[in-house]
Coordinates of C-alpha atoms and ligand atoms in Angstrom, one line a residue:
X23 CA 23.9 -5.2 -62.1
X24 CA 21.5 -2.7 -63.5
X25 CA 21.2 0.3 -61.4
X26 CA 17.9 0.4 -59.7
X27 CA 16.2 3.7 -58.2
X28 CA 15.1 2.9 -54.2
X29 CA 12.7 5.0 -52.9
X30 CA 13.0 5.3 -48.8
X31 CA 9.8 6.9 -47.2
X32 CA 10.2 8.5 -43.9
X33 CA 7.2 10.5 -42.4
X34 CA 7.4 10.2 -39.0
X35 CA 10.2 10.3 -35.8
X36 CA 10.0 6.5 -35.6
X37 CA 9.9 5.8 -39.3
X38 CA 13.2 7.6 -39.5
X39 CA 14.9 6.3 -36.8
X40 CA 13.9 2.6 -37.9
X41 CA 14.7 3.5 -41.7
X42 CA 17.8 5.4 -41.2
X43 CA 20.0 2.2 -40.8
X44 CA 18.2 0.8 -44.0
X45 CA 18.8 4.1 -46.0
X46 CA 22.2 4.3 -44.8
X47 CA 22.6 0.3 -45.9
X48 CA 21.3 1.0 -49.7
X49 CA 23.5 4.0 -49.6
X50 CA 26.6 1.3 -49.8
X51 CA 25.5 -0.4 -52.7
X52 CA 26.7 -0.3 -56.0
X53 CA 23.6 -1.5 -57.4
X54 CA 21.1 1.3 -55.5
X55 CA 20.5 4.9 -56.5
X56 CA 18.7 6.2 -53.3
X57 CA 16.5 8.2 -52.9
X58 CA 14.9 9.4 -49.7
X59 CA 11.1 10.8 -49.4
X60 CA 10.5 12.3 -46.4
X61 CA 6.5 13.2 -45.9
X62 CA 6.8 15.3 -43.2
X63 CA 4.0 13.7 -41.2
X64 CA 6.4 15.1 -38.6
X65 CA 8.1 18.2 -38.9
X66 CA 10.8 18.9 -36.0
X67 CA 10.6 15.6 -34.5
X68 CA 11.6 13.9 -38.2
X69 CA 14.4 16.6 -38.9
X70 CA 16.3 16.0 -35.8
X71 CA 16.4 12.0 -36.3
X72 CA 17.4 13.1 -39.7
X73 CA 20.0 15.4 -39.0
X74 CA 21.3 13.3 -36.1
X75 CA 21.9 10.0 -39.2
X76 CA 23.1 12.8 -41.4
X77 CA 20.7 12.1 -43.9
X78 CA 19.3 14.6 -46.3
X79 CA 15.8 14.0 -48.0
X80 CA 15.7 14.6 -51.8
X81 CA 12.0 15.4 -51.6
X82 CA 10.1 17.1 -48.9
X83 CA 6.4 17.2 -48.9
X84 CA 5.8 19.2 -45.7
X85 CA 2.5 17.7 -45.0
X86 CA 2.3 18.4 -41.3
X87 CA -0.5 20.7 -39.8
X88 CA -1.2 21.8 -36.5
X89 CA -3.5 19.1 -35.0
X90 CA -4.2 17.1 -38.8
X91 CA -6.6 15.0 -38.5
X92 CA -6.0 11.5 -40.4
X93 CA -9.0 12.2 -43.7
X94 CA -7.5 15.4 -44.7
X95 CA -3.4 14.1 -43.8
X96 CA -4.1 10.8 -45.8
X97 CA -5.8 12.4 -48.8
X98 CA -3.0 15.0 -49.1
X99 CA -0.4 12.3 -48.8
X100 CA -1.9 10.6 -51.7
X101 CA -2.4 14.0 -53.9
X102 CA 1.5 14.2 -53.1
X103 CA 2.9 10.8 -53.7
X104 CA 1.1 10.6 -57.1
X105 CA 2.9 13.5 -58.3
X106 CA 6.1 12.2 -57.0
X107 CA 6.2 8.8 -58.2
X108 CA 4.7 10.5 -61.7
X109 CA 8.3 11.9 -61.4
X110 CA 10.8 9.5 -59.5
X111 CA 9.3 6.3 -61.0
X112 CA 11.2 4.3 -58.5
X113 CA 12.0 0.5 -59.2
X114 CA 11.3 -0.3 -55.4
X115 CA 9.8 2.3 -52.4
X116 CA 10.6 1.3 -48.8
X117 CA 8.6 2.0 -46.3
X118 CA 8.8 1.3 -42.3
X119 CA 6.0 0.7 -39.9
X120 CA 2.3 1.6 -39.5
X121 CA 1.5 5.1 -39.8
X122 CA -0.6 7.2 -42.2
X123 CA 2.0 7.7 -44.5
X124 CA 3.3 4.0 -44.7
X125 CA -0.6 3.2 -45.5
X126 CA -0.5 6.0 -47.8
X127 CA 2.6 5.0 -49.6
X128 CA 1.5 1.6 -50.2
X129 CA -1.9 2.4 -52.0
X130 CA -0.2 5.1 -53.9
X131 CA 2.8 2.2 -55.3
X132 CA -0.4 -0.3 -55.5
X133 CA -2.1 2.1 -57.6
X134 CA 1.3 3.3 -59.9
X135 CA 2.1 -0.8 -59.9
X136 CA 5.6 -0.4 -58.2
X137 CA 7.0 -2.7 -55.6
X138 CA 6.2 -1.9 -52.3
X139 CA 9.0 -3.4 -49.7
X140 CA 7.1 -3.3 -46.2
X141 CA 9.8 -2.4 -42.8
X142 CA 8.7 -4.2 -39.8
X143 CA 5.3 -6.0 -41.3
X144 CA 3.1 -8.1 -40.2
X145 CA 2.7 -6.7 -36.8
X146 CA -0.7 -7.4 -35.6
X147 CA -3.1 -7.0 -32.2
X148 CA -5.7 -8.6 -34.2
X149 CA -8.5 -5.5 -33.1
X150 CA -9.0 -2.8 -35.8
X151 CA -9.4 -0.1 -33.1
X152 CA -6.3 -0.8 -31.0
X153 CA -4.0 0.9 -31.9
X154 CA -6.4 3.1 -33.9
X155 CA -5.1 3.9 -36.8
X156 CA -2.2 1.6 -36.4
X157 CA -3.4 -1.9 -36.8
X158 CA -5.9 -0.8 -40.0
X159 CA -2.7 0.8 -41.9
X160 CA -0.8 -2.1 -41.4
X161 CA -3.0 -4.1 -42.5
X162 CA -3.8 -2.3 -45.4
X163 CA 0.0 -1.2 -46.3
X164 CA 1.1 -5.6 -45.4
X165 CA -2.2 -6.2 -48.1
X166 CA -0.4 -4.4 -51.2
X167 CA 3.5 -5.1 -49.9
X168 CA 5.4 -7.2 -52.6
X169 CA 8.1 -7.5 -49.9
X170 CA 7.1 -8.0 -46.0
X171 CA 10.6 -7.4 -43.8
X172 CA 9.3 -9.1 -40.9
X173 CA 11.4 -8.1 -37.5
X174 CA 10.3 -11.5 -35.5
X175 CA 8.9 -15.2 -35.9
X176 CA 5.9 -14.4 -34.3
X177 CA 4.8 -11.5 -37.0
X178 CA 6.0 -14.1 -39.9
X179 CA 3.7 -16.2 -38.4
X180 CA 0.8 -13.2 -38.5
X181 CA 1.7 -12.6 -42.1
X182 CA 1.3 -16.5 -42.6
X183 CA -2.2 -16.2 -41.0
X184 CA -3.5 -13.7 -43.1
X185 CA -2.6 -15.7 -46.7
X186 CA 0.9 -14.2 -47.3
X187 CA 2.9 -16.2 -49.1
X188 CA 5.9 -17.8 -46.8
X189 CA 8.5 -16.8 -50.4
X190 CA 7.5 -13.2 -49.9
X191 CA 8.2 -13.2 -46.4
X192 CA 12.0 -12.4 -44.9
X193 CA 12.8 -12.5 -40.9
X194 CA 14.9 -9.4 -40.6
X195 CA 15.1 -8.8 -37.0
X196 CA 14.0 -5.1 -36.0
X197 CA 15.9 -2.3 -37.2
X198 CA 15.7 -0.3 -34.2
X199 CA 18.2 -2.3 -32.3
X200 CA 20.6 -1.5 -36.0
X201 CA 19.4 2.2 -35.1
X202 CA 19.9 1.7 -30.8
X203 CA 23.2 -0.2 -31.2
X204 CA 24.7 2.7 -34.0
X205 CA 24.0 5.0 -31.0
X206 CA 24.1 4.0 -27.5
X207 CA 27.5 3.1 -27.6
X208 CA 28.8 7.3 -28.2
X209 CA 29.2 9.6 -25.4
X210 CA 25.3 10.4 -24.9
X211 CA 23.7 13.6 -22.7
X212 CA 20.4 13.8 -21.8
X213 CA 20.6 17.2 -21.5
X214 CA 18.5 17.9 -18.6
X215 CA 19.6 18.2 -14.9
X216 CA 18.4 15.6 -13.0
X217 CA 18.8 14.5 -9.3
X218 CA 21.4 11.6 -8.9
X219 CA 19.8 10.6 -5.5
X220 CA 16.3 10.1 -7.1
X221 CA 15.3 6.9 -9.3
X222 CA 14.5 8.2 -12.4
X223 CA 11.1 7.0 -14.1
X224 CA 11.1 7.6 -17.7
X225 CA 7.7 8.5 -19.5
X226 CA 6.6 8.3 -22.7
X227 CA 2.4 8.5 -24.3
X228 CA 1.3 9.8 -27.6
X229 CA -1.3 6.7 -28.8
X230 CA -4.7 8.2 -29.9
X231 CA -7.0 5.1 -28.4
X232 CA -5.6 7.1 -25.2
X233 CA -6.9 10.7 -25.7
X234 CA -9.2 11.6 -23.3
X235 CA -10.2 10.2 -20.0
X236 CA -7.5 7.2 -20.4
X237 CA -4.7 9.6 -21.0
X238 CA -6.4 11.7 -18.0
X239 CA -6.0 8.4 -15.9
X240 CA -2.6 7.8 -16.8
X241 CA -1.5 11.8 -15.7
X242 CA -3.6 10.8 -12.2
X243 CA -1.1 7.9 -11.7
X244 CA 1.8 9.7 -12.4
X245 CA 0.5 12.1 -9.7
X246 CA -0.3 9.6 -7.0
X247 CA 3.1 8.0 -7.6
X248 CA 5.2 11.3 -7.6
X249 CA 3.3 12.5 -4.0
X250 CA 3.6 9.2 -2.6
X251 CA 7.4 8.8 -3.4
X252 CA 10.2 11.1 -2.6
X253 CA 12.6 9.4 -3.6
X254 CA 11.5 9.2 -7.4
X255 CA 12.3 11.4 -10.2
X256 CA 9.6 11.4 -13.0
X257 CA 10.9 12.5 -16.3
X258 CA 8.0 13.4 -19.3
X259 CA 9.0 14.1 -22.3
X260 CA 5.8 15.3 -24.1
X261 CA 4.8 14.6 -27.3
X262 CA 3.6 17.6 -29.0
X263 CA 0.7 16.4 -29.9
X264 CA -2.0 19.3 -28.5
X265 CA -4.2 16.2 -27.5
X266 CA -1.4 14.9 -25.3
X267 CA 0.4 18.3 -24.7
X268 CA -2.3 20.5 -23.3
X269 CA -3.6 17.7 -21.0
X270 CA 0.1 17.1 -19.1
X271 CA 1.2 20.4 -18.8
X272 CA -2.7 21.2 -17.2
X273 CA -2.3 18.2 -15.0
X274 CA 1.0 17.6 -14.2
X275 CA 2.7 20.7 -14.4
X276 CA 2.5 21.2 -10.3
X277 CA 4.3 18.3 -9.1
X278 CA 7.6 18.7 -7.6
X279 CA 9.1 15.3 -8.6
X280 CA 7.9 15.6 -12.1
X281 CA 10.0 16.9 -15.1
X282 CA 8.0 18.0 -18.4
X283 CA 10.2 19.2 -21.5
X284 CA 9.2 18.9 -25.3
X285 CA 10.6 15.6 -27.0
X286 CA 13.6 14.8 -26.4
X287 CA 16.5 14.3 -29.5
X288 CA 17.2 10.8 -30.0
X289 CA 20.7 10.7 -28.8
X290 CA 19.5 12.3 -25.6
X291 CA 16.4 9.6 -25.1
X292 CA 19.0 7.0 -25.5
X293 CA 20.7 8.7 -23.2
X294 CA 17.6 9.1 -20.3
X295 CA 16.5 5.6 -21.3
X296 CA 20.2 4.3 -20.0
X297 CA 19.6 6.4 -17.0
X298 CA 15.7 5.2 -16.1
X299 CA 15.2 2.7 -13.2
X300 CA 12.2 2.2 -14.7
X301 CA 10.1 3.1 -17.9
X302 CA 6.0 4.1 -18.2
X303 CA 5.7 4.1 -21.8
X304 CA 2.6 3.2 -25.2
X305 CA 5.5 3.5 -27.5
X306 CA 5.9 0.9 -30.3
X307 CA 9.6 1.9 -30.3
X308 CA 10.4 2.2 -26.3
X309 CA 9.0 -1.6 -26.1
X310 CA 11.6 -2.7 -28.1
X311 CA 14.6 -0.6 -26.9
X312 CA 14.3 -0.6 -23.7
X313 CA 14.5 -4.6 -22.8
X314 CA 17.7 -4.7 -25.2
X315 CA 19.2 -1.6 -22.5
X316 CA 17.7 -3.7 -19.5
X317 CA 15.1 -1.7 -18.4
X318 CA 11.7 -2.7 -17.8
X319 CA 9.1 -0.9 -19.2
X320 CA 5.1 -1.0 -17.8
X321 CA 3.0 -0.3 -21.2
X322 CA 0.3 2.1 -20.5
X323 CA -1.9 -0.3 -23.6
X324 CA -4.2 -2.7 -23.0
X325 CA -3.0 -4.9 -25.8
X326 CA 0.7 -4.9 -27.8
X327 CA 1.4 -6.3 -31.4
X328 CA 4.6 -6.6 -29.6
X329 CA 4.2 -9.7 -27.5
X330 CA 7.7 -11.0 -27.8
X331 CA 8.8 -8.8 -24.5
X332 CA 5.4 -9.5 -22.5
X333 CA 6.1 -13.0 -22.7
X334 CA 9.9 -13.0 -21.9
X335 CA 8.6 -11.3 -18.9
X336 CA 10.4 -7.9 -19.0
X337 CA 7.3 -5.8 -20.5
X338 CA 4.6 -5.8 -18.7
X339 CA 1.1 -4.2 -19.7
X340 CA -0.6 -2.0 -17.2
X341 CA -3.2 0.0 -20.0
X342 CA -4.1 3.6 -19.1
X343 CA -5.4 2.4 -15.7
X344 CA -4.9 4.3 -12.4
X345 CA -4.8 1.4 -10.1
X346 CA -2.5 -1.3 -12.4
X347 CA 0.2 1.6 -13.1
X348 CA 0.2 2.2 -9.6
X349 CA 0.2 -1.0 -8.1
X350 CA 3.0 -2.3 -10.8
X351 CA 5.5 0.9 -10.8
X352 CA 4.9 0.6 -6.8
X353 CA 5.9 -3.2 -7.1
X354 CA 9.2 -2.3 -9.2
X355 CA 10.0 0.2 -7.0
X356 CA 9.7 -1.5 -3.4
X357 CA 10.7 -5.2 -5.0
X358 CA 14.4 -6.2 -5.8
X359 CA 13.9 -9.7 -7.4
X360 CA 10.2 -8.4 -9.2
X361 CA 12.4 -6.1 -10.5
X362 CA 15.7 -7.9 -11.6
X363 CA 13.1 -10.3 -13.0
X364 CA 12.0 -7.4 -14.9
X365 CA 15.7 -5.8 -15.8
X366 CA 17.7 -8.9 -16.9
X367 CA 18.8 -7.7 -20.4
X368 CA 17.3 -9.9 -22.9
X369 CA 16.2 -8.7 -26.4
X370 CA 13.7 -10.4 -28.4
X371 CA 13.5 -8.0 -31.5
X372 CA 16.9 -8.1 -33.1
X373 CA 20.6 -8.4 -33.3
X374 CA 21.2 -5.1 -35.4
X375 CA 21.9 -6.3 -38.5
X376 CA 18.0 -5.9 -39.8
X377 CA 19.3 -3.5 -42.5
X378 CA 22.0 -5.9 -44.4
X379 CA 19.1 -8.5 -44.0
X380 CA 16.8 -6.0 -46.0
X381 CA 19.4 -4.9 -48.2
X382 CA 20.5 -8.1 -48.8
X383 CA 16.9 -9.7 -50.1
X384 CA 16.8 -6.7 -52.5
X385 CA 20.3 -6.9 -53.7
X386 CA 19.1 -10.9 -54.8
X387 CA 15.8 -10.0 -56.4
X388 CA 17.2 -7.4 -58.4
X389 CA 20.1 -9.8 -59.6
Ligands
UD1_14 C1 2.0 9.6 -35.4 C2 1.5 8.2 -35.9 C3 1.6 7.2 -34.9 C4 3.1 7.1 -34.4 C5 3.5 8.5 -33.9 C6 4.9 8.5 -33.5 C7 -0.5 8.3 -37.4 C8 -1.9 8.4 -37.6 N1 0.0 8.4 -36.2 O1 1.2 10.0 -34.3 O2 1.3 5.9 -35.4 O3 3.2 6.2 -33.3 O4 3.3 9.4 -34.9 O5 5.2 9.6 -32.7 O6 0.2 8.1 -38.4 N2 3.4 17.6 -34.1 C9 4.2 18.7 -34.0 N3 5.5 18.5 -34.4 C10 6.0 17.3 -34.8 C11 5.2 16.2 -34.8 C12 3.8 16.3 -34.5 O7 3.8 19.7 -33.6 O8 7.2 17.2 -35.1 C13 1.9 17.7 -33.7 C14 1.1 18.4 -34.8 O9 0.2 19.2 -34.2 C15 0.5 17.3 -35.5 C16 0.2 16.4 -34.3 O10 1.3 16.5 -33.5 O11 -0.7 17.6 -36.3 C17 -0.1 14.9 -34.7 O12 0.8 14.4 -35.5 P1 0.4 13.0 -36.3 O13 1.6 12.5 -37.1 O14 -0.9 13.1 -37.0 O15 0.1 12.0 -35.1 P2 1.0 11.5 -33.9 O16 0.1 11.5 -32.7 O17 2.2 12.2 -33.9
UDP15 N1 12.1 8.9 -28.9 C1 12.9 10.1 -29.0 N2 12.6 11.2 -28.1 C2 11.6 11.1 -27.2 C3 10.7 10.0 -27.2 C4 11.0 8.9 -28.0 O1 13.8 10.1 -29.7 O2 11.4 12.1 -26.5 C5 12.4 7.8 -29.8 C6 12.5 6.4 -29.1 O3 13.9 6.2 -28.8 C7 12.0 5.5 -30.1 C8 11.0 6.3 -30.9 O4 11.3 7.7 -30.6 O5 13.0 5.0 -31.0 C9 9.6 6.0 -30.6 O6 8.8 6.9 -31.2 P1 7.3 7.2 -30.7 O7 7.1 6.7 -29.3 O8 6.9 8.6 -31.1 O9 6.4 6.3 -31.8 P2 6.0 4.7 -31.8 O10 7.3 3.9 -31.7 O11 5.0 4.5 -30.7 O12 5.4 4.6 -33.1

């Protein structure tokens, strides 16, 4: 077979973590010459998932700013990609997910005519501003996809709704689980000294729809919880975010029984994650590790494209709302069957063997 050049696109911490098993997949074939983009959406959150796969990018565009908002970061993404695919003129680019530069990356291929393989598509809430950006640059980036790697049944089925055709379509399962399973089973350290006598309640919140009075809320909770119970260990690991930053170190940077640290390494989040009794998270990511680690997670959204969990009754949505945060965490905490109900292990979003699934439907088309 003809060799054929594979662009992999990685711009953010949960783009590379959900590509690195695909990039590492292409890597072992004969047929791929791979390359690997890596925007730089991120900056040290990307190059520590990087480092950790041991994967080097061959191009870096260092688009991250302090603070960037999304006009000025998606019209210097597209300024960028031009010039690159000008130069790499890839026979396929792979991107993962719903951020600016997967939306980006897609209308620059659209526009340059090259097949544009989409990583967990056709993800939907069905509302344009929740998650804002997210659900508009999916939808844009599933729009111009030649390829749509869908992790579940329920987001071929979205795909389905919106006119894809079912031949373009291939059930991959997630490739986070590829990523959780390469990992959790080494010797993992989170890292941090924690109290062994304390439950520990793991939190994570970054979403944008959030910033403001919601995220406010959400700190309040966390509060109320920590005072009202000793015997719990909160542990934040903030995103760096200033939106997000400035606000939990203002208001949660008193409380005894809460932890606050910059973002954890992969290895070590697997490793806290393991440890949690319990997880407070709005992360795509988080509400699709943490049920395969039997953990339940209360997601501080009002709505998930991830419904698969929710259903199966180990996620549970609480939105950025005081009371429902309180009320649930307080029910997992004081309730042995609510929360076995919660912790029984089941994993709706893959098997780990997304990658081979992706590689695989390339490996066909190009023979
Ligand atoms: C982005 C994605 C979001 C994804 C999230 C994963 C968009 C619009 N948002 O949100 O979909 O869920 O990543 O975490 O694509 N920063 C640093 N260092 C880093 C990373 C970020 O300092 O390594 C700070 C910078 O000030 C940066 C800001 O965070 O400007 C925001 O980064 P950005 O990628 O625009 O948005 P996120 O909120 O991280
Ligand atoms: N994660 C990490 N360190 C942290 C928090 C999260 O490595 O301190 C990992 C987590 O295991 C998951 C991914 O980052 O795989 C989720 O990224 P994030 O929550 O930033 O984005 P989302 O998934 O919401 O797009």
């Amino acid at each position: 077979m003809k060799t054929k050049r594979c662009l992999c696109v990685v711009g953010t911490r949960p783009e590379a973590i959900k590509m690195a098993p695909v990039i590492l997949a292409l890597k072992n074939e004969p047929w791929a010459n791979v390359r690997v983009l890596a925007t730089a959406q991120h900056r040290h959150m990307l190059d520590q998932v990087m480092s950790f796969f041991d994967i080097e990018p061959d191009i870096d565009l260092n688009i991250m700013r302090p603070n960037q908002a999304l006009t000025t970061l998606t019209a210097r993404l597209l300024l960028k990609l031009d010039d690159v695919l000008k130069t790499e003129k890839p026979d396929v680019v792979l991107a993962q997910g719903d951020t600016t530069t997967v939306m980006a990356v897609a209308l620059a291929c659209f526009y340059h005519r090259i097949p544009f393989g989409h990583v967990e598509a056709g993800l939907r809430t069905w509302n344009m501003q929740n998650p804002f950006p997210e659900e508009a640059n999916r939808v844009i980036a599933g729009r111009l996809a030649r390829w749509h790697f869908a992790p579940t049944e329920n987001a071929r089925q979205n795909l389905l709704r919106e006119g894809v055709s079912d031949a373009d379509i291939i059930v991959t399962g997630n490739t986070v689980i590829d990523a959780l399973l390469m990992t959790a089973s080494k010797e993992l350290d989170i890292g941090i000294e924690l109290d062994d006598a304390k439950r520990l309640i793991l939190v994570t919140s970054h979403r944008r729809e959030n910033f403001g009075e919601p995220f406010r809320n959400i700190c309040r909770a966390l509060n109320t919880l920590a005072e009202r119970n000793s015997d719990i260990q909160i542990l934040y690991p903030v995103h760096p975010n200033p939106n997000v930053k400035d606000v939990a170190h203002e208001m949660l940077g008193g409380s005894d029984n809460i932890i606050l640290c910059g973002p954890l390494d992969y290895a070590p989040f697997i490793a806290a994650m393991k440890r949690a009794y319990l997880i407070i998270s709005d992360s795509g990511g988080v509400q699709e590790e943490a049920p395969a680690l039997s953990k339940p997670v209360l997601v501080l959204r009002d709505e998930t494209e991830r419904p698969e969990a929710v259903e199966m009754g180990v996620v549970k949505l609480v939105g950025p709302d005081y009371k429902r945060i309180i009320k649930e965490t307080q029910l997992l905490l004081d309730d042995g069957v609510a929360y076995q109900t919660m912790a029984r292990g089941v994993s709706p979003y893959g098997d780990g063997k997304g990658a081979g699934r992706i590689v695989s439907a390339l490996r066909e088309y190009f023979a």
